[in-house]
Amino acid sequence: MEANAGMVAGSYKRNELVRIRHDSDSSAKPLKNLNGQICQICGDTVGLTATGDVFVACNECAFPVCRPCYEYERKDGNQACPQCKTRYKRHKGSPRVDGDEDEDDIDDLDNEFNYAQGTSNARRQWQGDDPDLSSSSRHESGQPIPLLTNGQSVSGEIPCATPDNQSVRTTSGPLDPRQPVPVRIVDPSKDLNSYGLGNVDWKERVEGWKLKQDKNMMQMTSRYPEGKGDMEGTGSNGEELQMADDARQPLSRIVPISSSHLTPYRVVIILRLIILGFFLQYRATHPVKDAYPLWLISVICEIWFAFSWLLDQFPKWFPINRETYLDRLALRYDRDGEPSQLAPVDVFVSTVDPMKEPPLVTANTVLSILSVDYPVDKISCYVSDDGSAMLTFEALSETAEFARKWVPFCKKHNIEPRAPEFYFAQKIDYLKDKIQPSFVKERRAMKREYEEFKVRINALVAKAQKMPEEGWTMQDGTPWPGNNSRDHPGMIQVFLGHSGGLDTDGNELPRLVYVSREKRPGFQHHKKAGAMNALIRVSAVLTNGAYLLNVDCDHYFNNSKAVKEAMCFMMDPAYGKKTCYVQFPQRFDGIDMHDRYANRNIVFFDINLKGLDGIQGPVYVGTGCCFNRQALYGYDPVLTEEDLEPNIIFKSCCGSRKKGKTSNKKYIDKKRAVKRTESTIPIFNMEDIEEGVEGYDDERSLLMSQKNLEKRFGQSPVFIAATFMEQGGIPPTTNPATLLKEAIHVISCGYEDKTEWGKEIGWIYGSVTEDILTGFKMHARGWISVYCMPPRPAFKGSAPINLSDRLNQVLRWALGSIEILLSRHCPIWYGYNGRMKLLERIAYINTIVYPLTSIPLIAYCMLPAFCLLTNKFIIPEISNFASMWFILLFVSIAATGVLELRWSGVGIDDWWRNEQFWVIGGTSAHLFAVFQGLLKVLAGIDTNFTVTSKASDEDGDFAELYVFKWTALLIPPTTVLIVNLVGIVAGVSYAINSGYQSWGPLFGKLFFAMWVVAHLYPFLKGLLGRQNRTPTIVIVWSILLASIFSLLWVRIDPFTSDASKAASKGQCGVNC
């Protein structure tokens, strides 16, 4: 499908496939005759023999095969016709192979070693002399690469074959650029076993090919063993050897944190654990008899807080930093003057509602992706429109046109960031390090172009405010297929392609694809996770990048080298085969200087995730993450023997291997483990797929039948063939229309039925926080993840900075954790048969149980007020020895925080904001999430606490910070705040009336209450807003609840015995 050739929409089950073209589009180009003499393996013309006749490889069925593919099959293939399986006979001019001695009717010893002369015609056709072949089939360096589409270049749909996206090639020595590259093509429409994919011989051939490639890479070193070449004294050979040595160096390294920082930190943690034990022992053995209920509640809360601290603290035991070497990556895979060997990457952008996610924000994200510092033929951008909004489609069309001007400007002047809105908004010296005289003029012109682009986008938004009664229509008058967002066909539009769109300088642009999956009533679509899985499949059909990078629509590339940063880990020989994803930290724009509601989440990203990086890797946080496609397919990682045999020290931190069906047989022995880790065939997780492999031997049990493949991946032969291509690249096809049909097929709403999608493959379903589940499943299989923090932040996004939106965001995260806690994927009991380390599992347990802390937290925050109102306390009179444990506990808490900030580099203000919002979120969003999750999972009642009204319209900087929106989440913390303020007033009043002797006990209670008020202070500021315009309903509900609790407590008076009450009634009052 050509870029800008129109949208393709269709439904697989309804057998519909429609191409919608714009008025300005020309008529469709006729496809080349696919029924002629076209090689059915490589797509090239079959060619002629030396006598001028059409070359016929097989005399039995005349299956069209060109001379180079024929020679490949005889030398390195099955030596048989792919169609009838008849053994190929030796033709005139062909070299002898094993088995030819039995054929007495053909002998040509004179021309046996003169193959070049006999195939000159075929080579000329291969190299582009055929005028029917597209010029895009030639490699950039002039090296001939055969097309994968039977000679038809399909711009905007199928990239031309490159050394990175070819199927397996077999050579016996260094590649000669003058010779055609034999390509082994797999036709997904046929039985895979006919090509050897279903047997062990295929695996051995691939292993042999990789060994030959490794020998070729070492050729330079073996040629100059002493660093001297043919011409001594020039130094050229020494420089080449130095470059070769640098290229073989690791692409990244671990930067350990200084022991002077970590050792005191760990010592204080151990001391704090000991002190905490003595403290809890004292609290449990010294009850307060006259306030027993308050004492009991406080002790239970403190025990839970101690448990929660352990879950949060020990995964931070091994924090590390990492450093990447982009220069080594360039030396190894991206040398100047040579074709880039970097892996292809598909970038996913997800959006739903353009009214809540402004199209201009999405456009900036897409523009930053298209202008990244990465080979244009290796990067593809897929935009998922899960709301099927025509506004998103038209905005993306405008974005594609503006990209033709913006991308060359970014690359010419090497600007950062490459999102125009944020680049032009920078308040810095934009002339710094700029040396081209034309920069100022071009920047001024580009800014004017961007402002005109913004006006066009704003016009589209204004037009989309009200939908016409007849629905939206496209430029050619065709009704928009997605007028009904809940009932529409799948839609695909390629806006930019390798040959379908050039920038203003005439250079190619990365591919930009619009995708809206099919939706029909009665189907479960699984929200964002389902949309991401649809993108996995459609990208595998169209481009099949070896790696996937997903970002939210409001997270733009702040660092144009972010993809290369990820490749330093993904393509590293030591890390790549066992790394499931590279996670980048989230950084945000537009947050107030004081970060009132801890939107930056610095403590989590700069402390917790660094700690996890030293164990098995950080958790997946939903955006800014580069995935290994093989990990998303449910494959096992390729581990070394050392990984499979943990030492005694760390054995307790690793899960055990799964046993077989017979109790006396191990899951894997040492010999098989080595073979498994060295295999080039993708390995499936056999614990998830046990059906259909019992009768196979140890080697055949690693492979799956076609039936099991369809049961696992769905019934798409093109997609299944793509899953076998570990290094990426598109699956070869015989007809471009096949790709269109398959692309629509794999995004149909019923494709995932009775498959493993969402269960073991792709983004995992079952929670609104699908990111935690997806990362957990990968770690449970033994994959590791990497935390990459480049000096310049890789991505930046926007965050809700007003109180109500922030609480609703936290509510959604906490609700997802509760859903996981109550599901079968709960880390407490799931995945113990894998290789997940103990500390990694503890970290996952902490991510799902933290909302439960809200119940003891809100009870503990109410205790100070009750103590002040009743003149009771939760702690008895203590001795000097007992007070020492209280002092030591507070000192250890402070020391832990200080030392943690020391090794992490986090500021004290960020740490304090995090502590404050932990209390604010715990008393509001987390509490609602617990009850909402219980109702949803246990009773099936789905309740949503969302923003329902808006109460502020201020303009200016950080105006949104002061916007107040009513939500029920505000009631519990407001009640806690008012009750404590009432308690403080009551306590002080009582002390004034009772004399100086009552001030001593009052200080402890006041300190406790002021601790609660201090943590809720940002919440109080958010309630008051800029002009103290708090909604009346919030004040009424909070005062009402606080009054009810206070009056009820006074009426019950639980700490006064009946005898005391009777005695008090008999006493005289003031009027005695």
Short mmCIF file of C-alpha atoms in Angstrom, two decimals, residues 34-422:
data_model
loop_
_atom_site.label_atom_id
_atom_site.label_comp_id
_atom_site.label_asym_id
_atom_site.label_seq_id
_atom_site.Cartn_x
_atom_site.Cartn_y
_atom_site.Cartn_z
CA LEU A 34 2.14 -12.32 -10.69
CA ASN A 35 1.26 -15.31 -12.83
CA GLY A 36 4.23 -14.85 -15.22
CA GLN A 37 7.74 -16.21 -14.98
CA ILE A 38 8.50 -14.79 -11.55
CA CYS A 39 10.60 -16.67 -9.04
CA GLN A 40 8.27 -17.82 -6.29
CA ILE A 41 11.09 -17.74 -3.73
CA CYS A 42 12.82 -14.37 -4.11
CA GLY A 43 10.36 -12.50 -6.33
CA ASP A 44 12.86 -11.81 -9.11
CA THR A 45 12.40 -12.76 -12.76
CA VAL A 46 13.28 -16.37 -13.54
CA GLY A 47 15.64 -15.35 -16.36
CA LEU A 48 16.93 -17.16 -19.43
CA THR A 49 19.44 -19.90 -20.09
CA ALA A 50 22.52 -19.50 -22.29
CA THR A 51 20.44 -20.63 -25.29
CA GLY A 52 17.78 -17.97 -24.69
CA ASP A 53 15.14 -20.30 -23.30
CA VAL A 54 13.25 -19.71 -20.06
CA PHE A 55 15.13 -21.30 -17.17
CA VAL A 56 13.26 -24.29 -15.73
CA ALA A 57 14.64 -25.59 -12.44
CA CYS A 58 12.31 -28.57 -11.97
CA ASN A 59 11.47 -30.77 -14.96
CA GLU A 60 8.62 -32.43 -13.09
CA CYS A 61 6.32 -29.51 -12.16
CA ALA A 62 8.12 -26.49 -13.70
CA PHE A 63 7.78 -24.54 -10.45
CA PRO A 64 9.17 -21.03 -11.23
CA VAL A 65 12.55 -20.66 -9.54
CA CYS A 66 15.40 -18.39 -10.71
CA ARG A 67 18.93 -19.60 -11.25
CA PRO A 68 20.45 -18.13 -8.05
CA CYS A 69 17.72 -19.65 -5.85
CA TYR A 70 18.13 -22.94 -7.70
CA GLU A 71 21.86 -22.89 -6.97
CA TYR A 72 21.21 -22.02 -3.36
CA GLU A 73 18.79 -24.93 -2.94
CA ARG A 74 21.29 -27.34 -4.45
CA LYS A 75 24.26 -26.12 -2.43
CA ASP A 76 22.84 -25.18 0.99
CA GLY A 77 19.14 -26.02 0.82
CA ASN A 78 17.07 -29.18 0.64
CA GLN A 79 18.21 -29.88 -2.98
CA ALA A 80 14.55 -30.41 -3.84
CA CYS A 81 11.75 -28.50 -5.54
CA PRO A 82 9.67 -26.59 -2.94
CA GLN A 83 6.43 -27.63 -4.66
CA CYS A 84 6.73 -31.28 -5.69
CA LYS A 85 9.71 -32.20 -3.47
CA THR A 86 11.50 -33.79 -6.43
CA ARG A 87 15.29 -33.66 -6.19
CA TYR A 88 16.80 -31.02 -8.44
CA LYS A 89 18.91 -32.31 -11.31
CA ARG A 90 22.15 -30.63 -12.22
CA HIS A 91 21.81 -28.20 -15.14
CA LYS A 92 24.48 -27.20 -17.57
CA GLY A 93 26.97 -24.85 -15.97
CA SER A 94 26.04 -25.71 -12.38
CA PRO A 95 28.69 -26.88 -9.91
CA ARG A 96 28.51 -30.42 -8.69
CA VAL A 97 27.03 -31.23 -5.28
CA ASP A 98 26.72 -34.42 -3.31
CA GLY A 99 24.44 -36.82 -5.12
CA ASP A 100 25.17 -35.64 -8.66
CA GLU A 101 27.43 -38.65 -9.35
CA ASP A 102 24.34 -40.81 -9.70
CA GLU A 103 23.10 -38.78 -12.69
CA ASP A 104 24.73 -40.06 -15.84
CA ASP A 105 22.68 -38.15 -18.38
CA ILE A 106 24.21 -34.73 -17.64
CA ASP A 107 27.90 -33.94 -17.42
CA ASP A 108 29.59 -30.64 -18.06
CA LEU A 109 33.07 -30.73 -16.61
CA ASP A 110 34.26 -27.96 -18.90
CA ASN A 111 31.86 -25.39 -17.48
CA GLU A 112 31.64 -26.66 -13.91
CA PHE A 113 33.85 -23.91 -12.54
CA ASN A 114 32.66 -21.25 -14.99
CA TYR A 115 29.36 -20.54 -13.37
CA ALA A 116 29.78 -16.78 -13.61
CA GLN A 117 29.65 -16.88 -17.39
CA GLY A 118 26.64 -19.13 -17.47
CA THR A 119 24.62 -16.92 -15.16
CA SER A 120 25.56 -13.51 -16.45
CA ASN A 121 22.10 -12.86 -17.84
CA ALA A 122 20.38 -13.79 -14.61
CA ARG A 123 22.79 -11.62 -12.64
CA ARG A 124 22.15 -8.62 -14.87
CA GLN A 125 18.43 -9.02 -14.31
CA TRP A 126 19.01 -9.41 -10.56
CA GLN A 127 21.05 -6.21 -10.49
CA GLY A 128 18.31 -4.11 -12.00
CA ASP A 129 18.64 -4.30 -15.79
CA ASP A 130 15.03 -5.37 -15.99
CA PRO A 131 13.13 -2.11 -16.54
CA ASP A 132 10.06 -3.51 -14.78
CA LEU A 133 11.85 -3.74 -11.46
CA SER A 134 11.54 -0.78 -9.09
CA SER A 135 14.70 1.15 -8.38
CA SER A 136 13.95 0.81 -4.69
CA SER A 137 14.94 -2.85 -4.93
CA ARG A 138 18.60 -1.86 -5.11
CA HIS A 139 20.62 -1.55 -1.97
CA GLU A 140 22.00 1.88 -1.14
CA SER A 141 25.56 0.70 -1.66
CA GLY A 142 24.76 -0.89 -5.00
CA GLN A 143 24.72 -4.37 -3.55
CA PRO A 144 21.83 -6.25 -5.17
CA ILE A 145 19.13 -7.38 -2.80
CA PRO A 146 16.14 -9.25 -4.24
CA LEU A 147 12.64 -7.97 -3.58
CA LEU A 148 10.35 -9.94 -1.36
CA THR A 149 7.19 -9.12 -3.29
CA ASN A 150 7.70 -10.78 -6.65
CA GLY A 151 9.37 -7.74 -8.12
CA GLN A 152 6.65 -5.32 -6.98
CA SER A 153 7.84 -2.45 -4.82
CA VAL A 154 4.98 -1.54 -2.53
CA SER A 155 5.89 1.83 -1.08
CA GLY A 156 4.36 2.72 2.23
CA GLU A 157 3.63 -0.91 2.99
CA ILE A 158 6.63 -3.17 2.64
CA PRO A 159 10.19 -1.95 3.10
CA CYS A 160 12.70 -3.17 0.63
CA ALA A 161 14.76 -6.09 1.76
CA THR A 162 17.87 -5.09 3.62
CA PRO A 163 20.54 -7.16 5.34
CA ASP A 164 18.64 -6.67 8.60
CA ASN A 165 15.21 -7.83 7.50
CA GLN A 166 16.20 -10.68 5.21
CA SER A 167 15.53 -14.26 6.01
CA VAL A 168 18.50 -16.47 6.79
CA ARG A 169 21.40 -16.27 4.32
CA THR A 170 24.02 -18.95 3.97
CA THR A 171 27.49 -18.14 2.68
CA SER A 172 30.75 -19.96 2.67
CA GLY A 173 32.99 -16.92 2.94
CA PRO A 174 33.06 -13.15 2.85
CA LEU A 175 30.23 -11.58 0.88
CA ASP A 176 31.22 -10.45 -2.60
CA PRO A 177 29.34 -7.25 -3.53
CA ARG A 178 29.49 -8.32 -7.16
CA GLN A 179 27.67 -11.56 -6.52
CA PRO A 180 23.93 -11.84 -5.83
CA VAL A 181 23.06 -12.66 -2.25
CA PRO A 182 21.24 -16.00 -2.07
CA VAL A 183 18.14 -15.56 0.05
CA ARG A 184 16.23 -18.34 1.73
CA ILE A 185 12.57 -17.27 1.65
CA VAL A 186 9.75 -18.81 3.65
CA ASP A 187 6.29 -18.57 2.12
CA PRO A 188 3.89 -18.32 5.11
CA SER A 189 0.97 -19.55 3.02
CA LYS A 190 2.59 -22.97 2.71
CA ASP A 191 3.48 -25.64 5.19
CA LEU A 192 6.51 -24.52 7.19
CA ASN A 193 7.82 -28.07 7.34
CA SER A 194 8.43 -28.05 3.60
CA TYR A 195 11.14 -25.45 4.19
CA GLY A 196 12.73 -27.21 7.08
CA LEU A 197 11.33 -25.00 9.82
CA GLY A 198 9.81 -27.99 11.52
CA ASN A 199 12.92 -30.12 11.91
CA VAL A 200 16.25 -30.08 13.68
CA ASP A 201 18.20 -29.80 10.43
CA TRP A 202 16.93 -26.26 9.94
CA LYS A 203 18.24 -25.24 13.36
CA GLU A 204 21.65 -26.75 12.65
CA ARG A 205 21.87 -24.90 9.33
CA VAL A 206 21.06 -21.60 11.01
CA GLU A 207 23.65 -22.23 13.72
CA GLY A 208 26.22 -23.00 11.06
CA TRP A 209 25.40 -19.80 9.26
CA LYS A 210 25.88 -17.73 12.41
CA LEU A 211 29.21 -19.39 13.10
CA LYS A 212 30.37 -18.45 9.60
CA GLN A 213 29.29 -14.87 10.17
CA ASP A 214 31.24 -14.74 13.43
CA LYS A 215 34.33 -15.99 11.60
CA ASN A 216 33.92 -13.27 8.99
CA MET A 217 33.79 -10.61 11.72
CA MET A 218 37.07 -11.90 13.14
CA GLN A 219 38.79 -11.91 9.74
CA MET A 220 40.54 -8.56 10.23
CA THR A 221 42.07 -9.64 13.53
CA SER A 222 43.32 -12.94 12.12
CA ARG A 223 44.75 -11.15 9.09
CA TYR A 224 46.90 -8.88 11.26
CA PRO A 225 47.75 -10.93 14.33
CA GLU A 226 50.60 -8.63 15.36
CA GLY A 227 48.99 -5.35 14.41
CA LYS A 228 51.13 -5.01 11.28
CA GLY A 229 49.97 -5.04 7.70
CA ASP A 230 51.57 -5.11 4.33
CA MET A 231 52.82 -1.52 4.66
CA GLU A 232 54.54 -1.01 7.97
CA GLY A 233 54.91 2.44 9.38
CA THR A 234 51.68 3.84 7.96
CA GLY A 235 49.71 3.19 11.09
CA SER A 236 46.54 2.45 9.15
CA ASN A 237 46.39 -1.17 10.21
CA GLY A 238 46.89 -0.20 13.82
CA GLU A 239 44.00 2.26 13.61
CA GLU A 240 41.78 -0.36 12.01
CA LEU A 241 42.68 -2.85 14.73
CA GLN A 242 41.97 -0.25 17.39
CA MET A 243 38.55 0.43 15.84
CA ALA A 244 37.90 -3.31 15.70
CA ASP A 245 38.84 -3.65 19.37
CA ASP A 246 36.59 -0.75 20.32
CA ALA A 247 33.73 -2.28 18.34
CA ARG A 248 34.03 -5.49 20.37
CA GLN A 249 33.90 -3.67 23.70
CA PRO A 250 30.69 -3.79 25.78
CA LEU A 251 28.11 -1.21 24.77
CA SER A 252 27.30 -0.37 28.39
CA ARG A 253 28.64 -0.84 31.87
CA ILE A 254 27.40 -0.88 35.43
CA VAL A 255 28.60 2.06 37.50
CA PRO A 256 28.60 0.82 41.10
CA ILE A 257 27.61 3.24 43.82
CA SER A 258 30.43 4.06 46.18
CA SER A 259 30.76 1.73 49.13
CA SER A 260 31.22 4.78 51.36
CA HIS A 261 27.60 5.61 50.54
CA LEU A 262 26.07 2.13 50.50
CA THR A 263 27.77 0.54 53.49
CA PRO A 264 26.48 3.04 56.11
CA TYR A 265 23.09 2.90 54.43
CA ARG A 266 22.87 -0.87 54.79
CA VAL A 267 24.19 -0.79 58.36
CA VAL A 268 21.52 1.73 59.36
CA ILE A 269 18.83 -0.45 57.75
CA ILE A 270 19.91 -3.43 59.84
CA LEU A 271 20.07 -1.31 62.99
CA ARG A 272 16.64 0.12 62.22
CA LEU A 273 15.26 -3.40 61.81
CA ILE A 274 16.66 -4.39 65.23
CA ILE A 275 15.35 -1.24 66.90
CA LEU A 276 11.95 -1.75 65.26
CA GLY A 277 11.79 -5.25 66.70
CA PHE A 278 12.47 -4.05 70.23
CA PHE A 279 10.01 -1.18 69.78
CA LEU A 280 7.16 -3.46 68.68
CA GLN A 281 7.98 -5.88 71.48
CA TYR A 282 7.66 -3.08 74.02
CA ARG A 283 4.42 -1.74 72.47
CA ALA A 284 2.81 -5.16 72.43
CA THR A 285 3.72 -5.98 76.03
CA HIS A 286 2.73 -2.65 77.60
CA PRO A 287 -0.97 -2.03 77.00
CA VAL A 288 -2.78 1.10 78.13
CA LYS A 289 -5.58 -0.15 80.34
CA ASP A 290 -7.66 3.01 80.45
CA ALA A 291 -7.47 3.40 76.63
CA TYR A 292 -7.28 -0.20 75.52
CA PRO A 293 -9.16 0.20 72.17
CA LEU A 294 -6.93 3.11 71.13
CA TRP A 295 -3.82 1.18 72.15
CA LEU A 296 -4.89 -1.97 70.30
CA ILE A 297 -5.65 -0.06 67.08
CA SER A 298 -2.33 1.76 67.26
CA VAL A 299 -0.31 -1.45 67.74
CA ILE A 300 -2.04 -3.19 64.82
CA CYS A 301 -1.34 -0.18 62.60
CA GLU A 302 2.30 -0.03 63.66
CA ILE A 303 2.84 -3.72 62.90
CA TRP A 304 1.39 -3.23 59.41
CA PHE A 305 3.55 -0.14 58.86
CA ALA A 306 6.63 -2.17 59.81
CA PHE A 307 5.68 -4.91 57.34
CA SER A 308 5.05 -2.33 54.61
CA TRP A 309 8.43 -0.73 55.29
CA LEU A 310 10.19 -4.08 54.89
CA LEU A 311 8.51 -4.67 51.52
CA ASP A 312 9.61 -1.23 50.34
CA GLN A 313 13.10 -1.16 51.84
CA PHE A 314 14.85 -4.41 50.98
CA PRO A 315 14.38 -4.25 47.17
CA LYS A 316 16.59 -1.13 47.41
CA TRP A 317 19.49 -3.15 48.83
CA PHE A 318 21.51 -3.31 45.56
CA PRO A 319 21.13 0.05 43.79
CA ILE A 320 23.28 0.63 40.69
CA ASN A 321 23.84 3.17 37.94
CA ARG A 322 24.47 2.42 34.26
CA GLU A 323 26.43 4.09 31.51
CA THR A 324 26.12 3.61 27.74
CA TYR A 325 28.68 4.01 24.96
CA LEU A 326 27.02 5.39 21.84
CA ASP A 327 30.38 5.64 20.06
CA ARG A 328 30.94 1.90 20.40
CA LEU A 329 27.43 1.25 19.13
CA ALA A 330 28.21 3.32 16.03
CA LEU A 331 31.51 1.50 15.47
CA ARG A 332 29.85 -1.88 15.64
CA TYR A 333 26.56 -1.32 13.85
CA ASP A 334 26.44 2.14 12.25
CA ARG A 335 29.75 3.05 10.61
CA ASP A 336 29.94 5.98 8.25
CA GLY A 337 29.88 5.02 4.60
CA GLU A 338 28.49 1.55 5.29
CA PRO A 339 24.89 0.30 5.42
CA SER A 340 23.58 0.60 8.95
CA GLN A 341 23.26 -2.68 10.82
CA LEU A 342 21.14 -1.23 13.62
CA ALA A 343 18.02 -3.23 14.38
CA PRO A 344 14.65 -1.96 13.10
CA VAL A 345 12.43 -0.43 15.77
CA ASP A 346 8.66 0.10 15.74
CA VAL A 347 7.41 2.96 17.93
CA PHE A 348 3.85 2.81 19.29
CA VAL A 349 1.80 5.87 20.24
CA SER A 350 -1.59 5.25 21.85
CA THR A 351 -4.47 7.72 22.03
CA VAL A 352 -8.22 7.44 22.59
CA ASP A 353 -10.13 10.69 22.94
CA PRO A 354 -8.76 13.76 21.10
CA MET A 355 -10.88 16.02 23.31
CA LYS A 356 -9.03 14.86 26.44
CA GLU A 357 -5.72 14.23 24.67
CA PRO A 358 -5.27 17.29 22.42
CA PRO A 359 -4.23 16.48 18.85
CA LEU A 360 -1.50 19.12 19.02
CA VAL A 361 0.15 17.21 21.88
CA THR A 362 -0.05 13.95 19.92
CA ALA A 363 1.34 15.72 16.85
CA ASN A 364 4.38 16.92 18.79
CA THR A 365 5.02 13.40 20.02
CA VAL A 366 4.82 12.01 16.47
CA LEU A 367 7.10 14.74 15.10
CA SER A 368 9.71 13.98 17.76
CA ILE A 369 9.59 10.31 16.75
CA LEU A 370 9.95 10.97 13.03
CA SER A 371 13.01 13.16 13.63
CA VAL A 372 14.96 10.84 15.96
CA ASP A 373 18.64 10.23 15.32
CA TYR A 374 18.22 6.78 13.80
CA PRO A 375 18.29 5.39 10.23
CA VAL A 376 15.00 6.31 8.57
CA ASP A 377 14.55 2.86 7.07
CA LYS A 378 14.86 1.32 10.55
CA ILE A 379 12.23 3.38 12.36
CA SER A 380 8.44 3.17 12.00
CA CYS A 381 5.77 5.03 13.96
CA TYR A 382 2.35 3.47 14.58
CA VAL A 383 -0.41 5.66 16.03
CA SER A 384 -3.27 3.73 17.62
CA ASP A 385 -6.55 5.65 17.57
CA ASP A 386 -8.75 3.58 19.86
CA GLY A 387 -11.55 6.13 19.64
CA SER A 388 -11.73 6.01 15.80
CA ALA A 389 -11.88 9.82 15.76
CA MET A 390 -11.71 11.53 12.40
CA LEU A 391 -10.10 14.48 14.20
CA THR A 392 -7.10 12.31 15.08
CA PHE A 393 -6.90 11.04 11.50
CA GLU A 394 -6.97 14.52 9.95
CA ALA A 395 -4.53 15.90 12.53
CA LEU A 396 -2.14 13.06 11.71
CA SER A 397 -2.46 13.88 8.01
CA GLU A 398 -1.48 17.49 8.74
CA THR A 399 1.36 16.25 10.92
CA ALA A 400 2.72 14.11 8.08
CA GLU A 401 2.82 17.14 5.79
CA PHE A 402 4.54 19.33 8.37
CA ALA A 403 7.07 16.56 9.06
CA ARG A 404 8.46 16.99 5.53
CA LYS A 405 9.77 20.39 6.65
CA TRP A 406 10.40 19.79 10.34
CA VAL A 407 12.48 16.59 10.12
CA PRO A 408 15.22 17.97 7.80
CA PHE A 409 15.43 21.15 9.89
CA CYS A 410 16.03 19.10 13.06
CA LYS A 411 18.68 16.88 11.52
CA LYS A 412 20.46 19.70 9.72
CA HIS A 413 20.91 21.83 12.83
CA ASN A 414 20.91 19.00 15.40
CA ILE A 415 18.40 20.69 17.70
CA GLU A 416 17.01 19.35 20.98
CA PRO A 417 14.24 18.62 21.79
CA ARG A 418 12.68 17.74 18.47
CA ALA A 419 9.08 18.41 19.49
CA PRO A 420 8.43 21.89 18.01
CA GLU A 421 6.10 23.11 20.76
CA PHE A 422 8.71 22.53 23.44
#
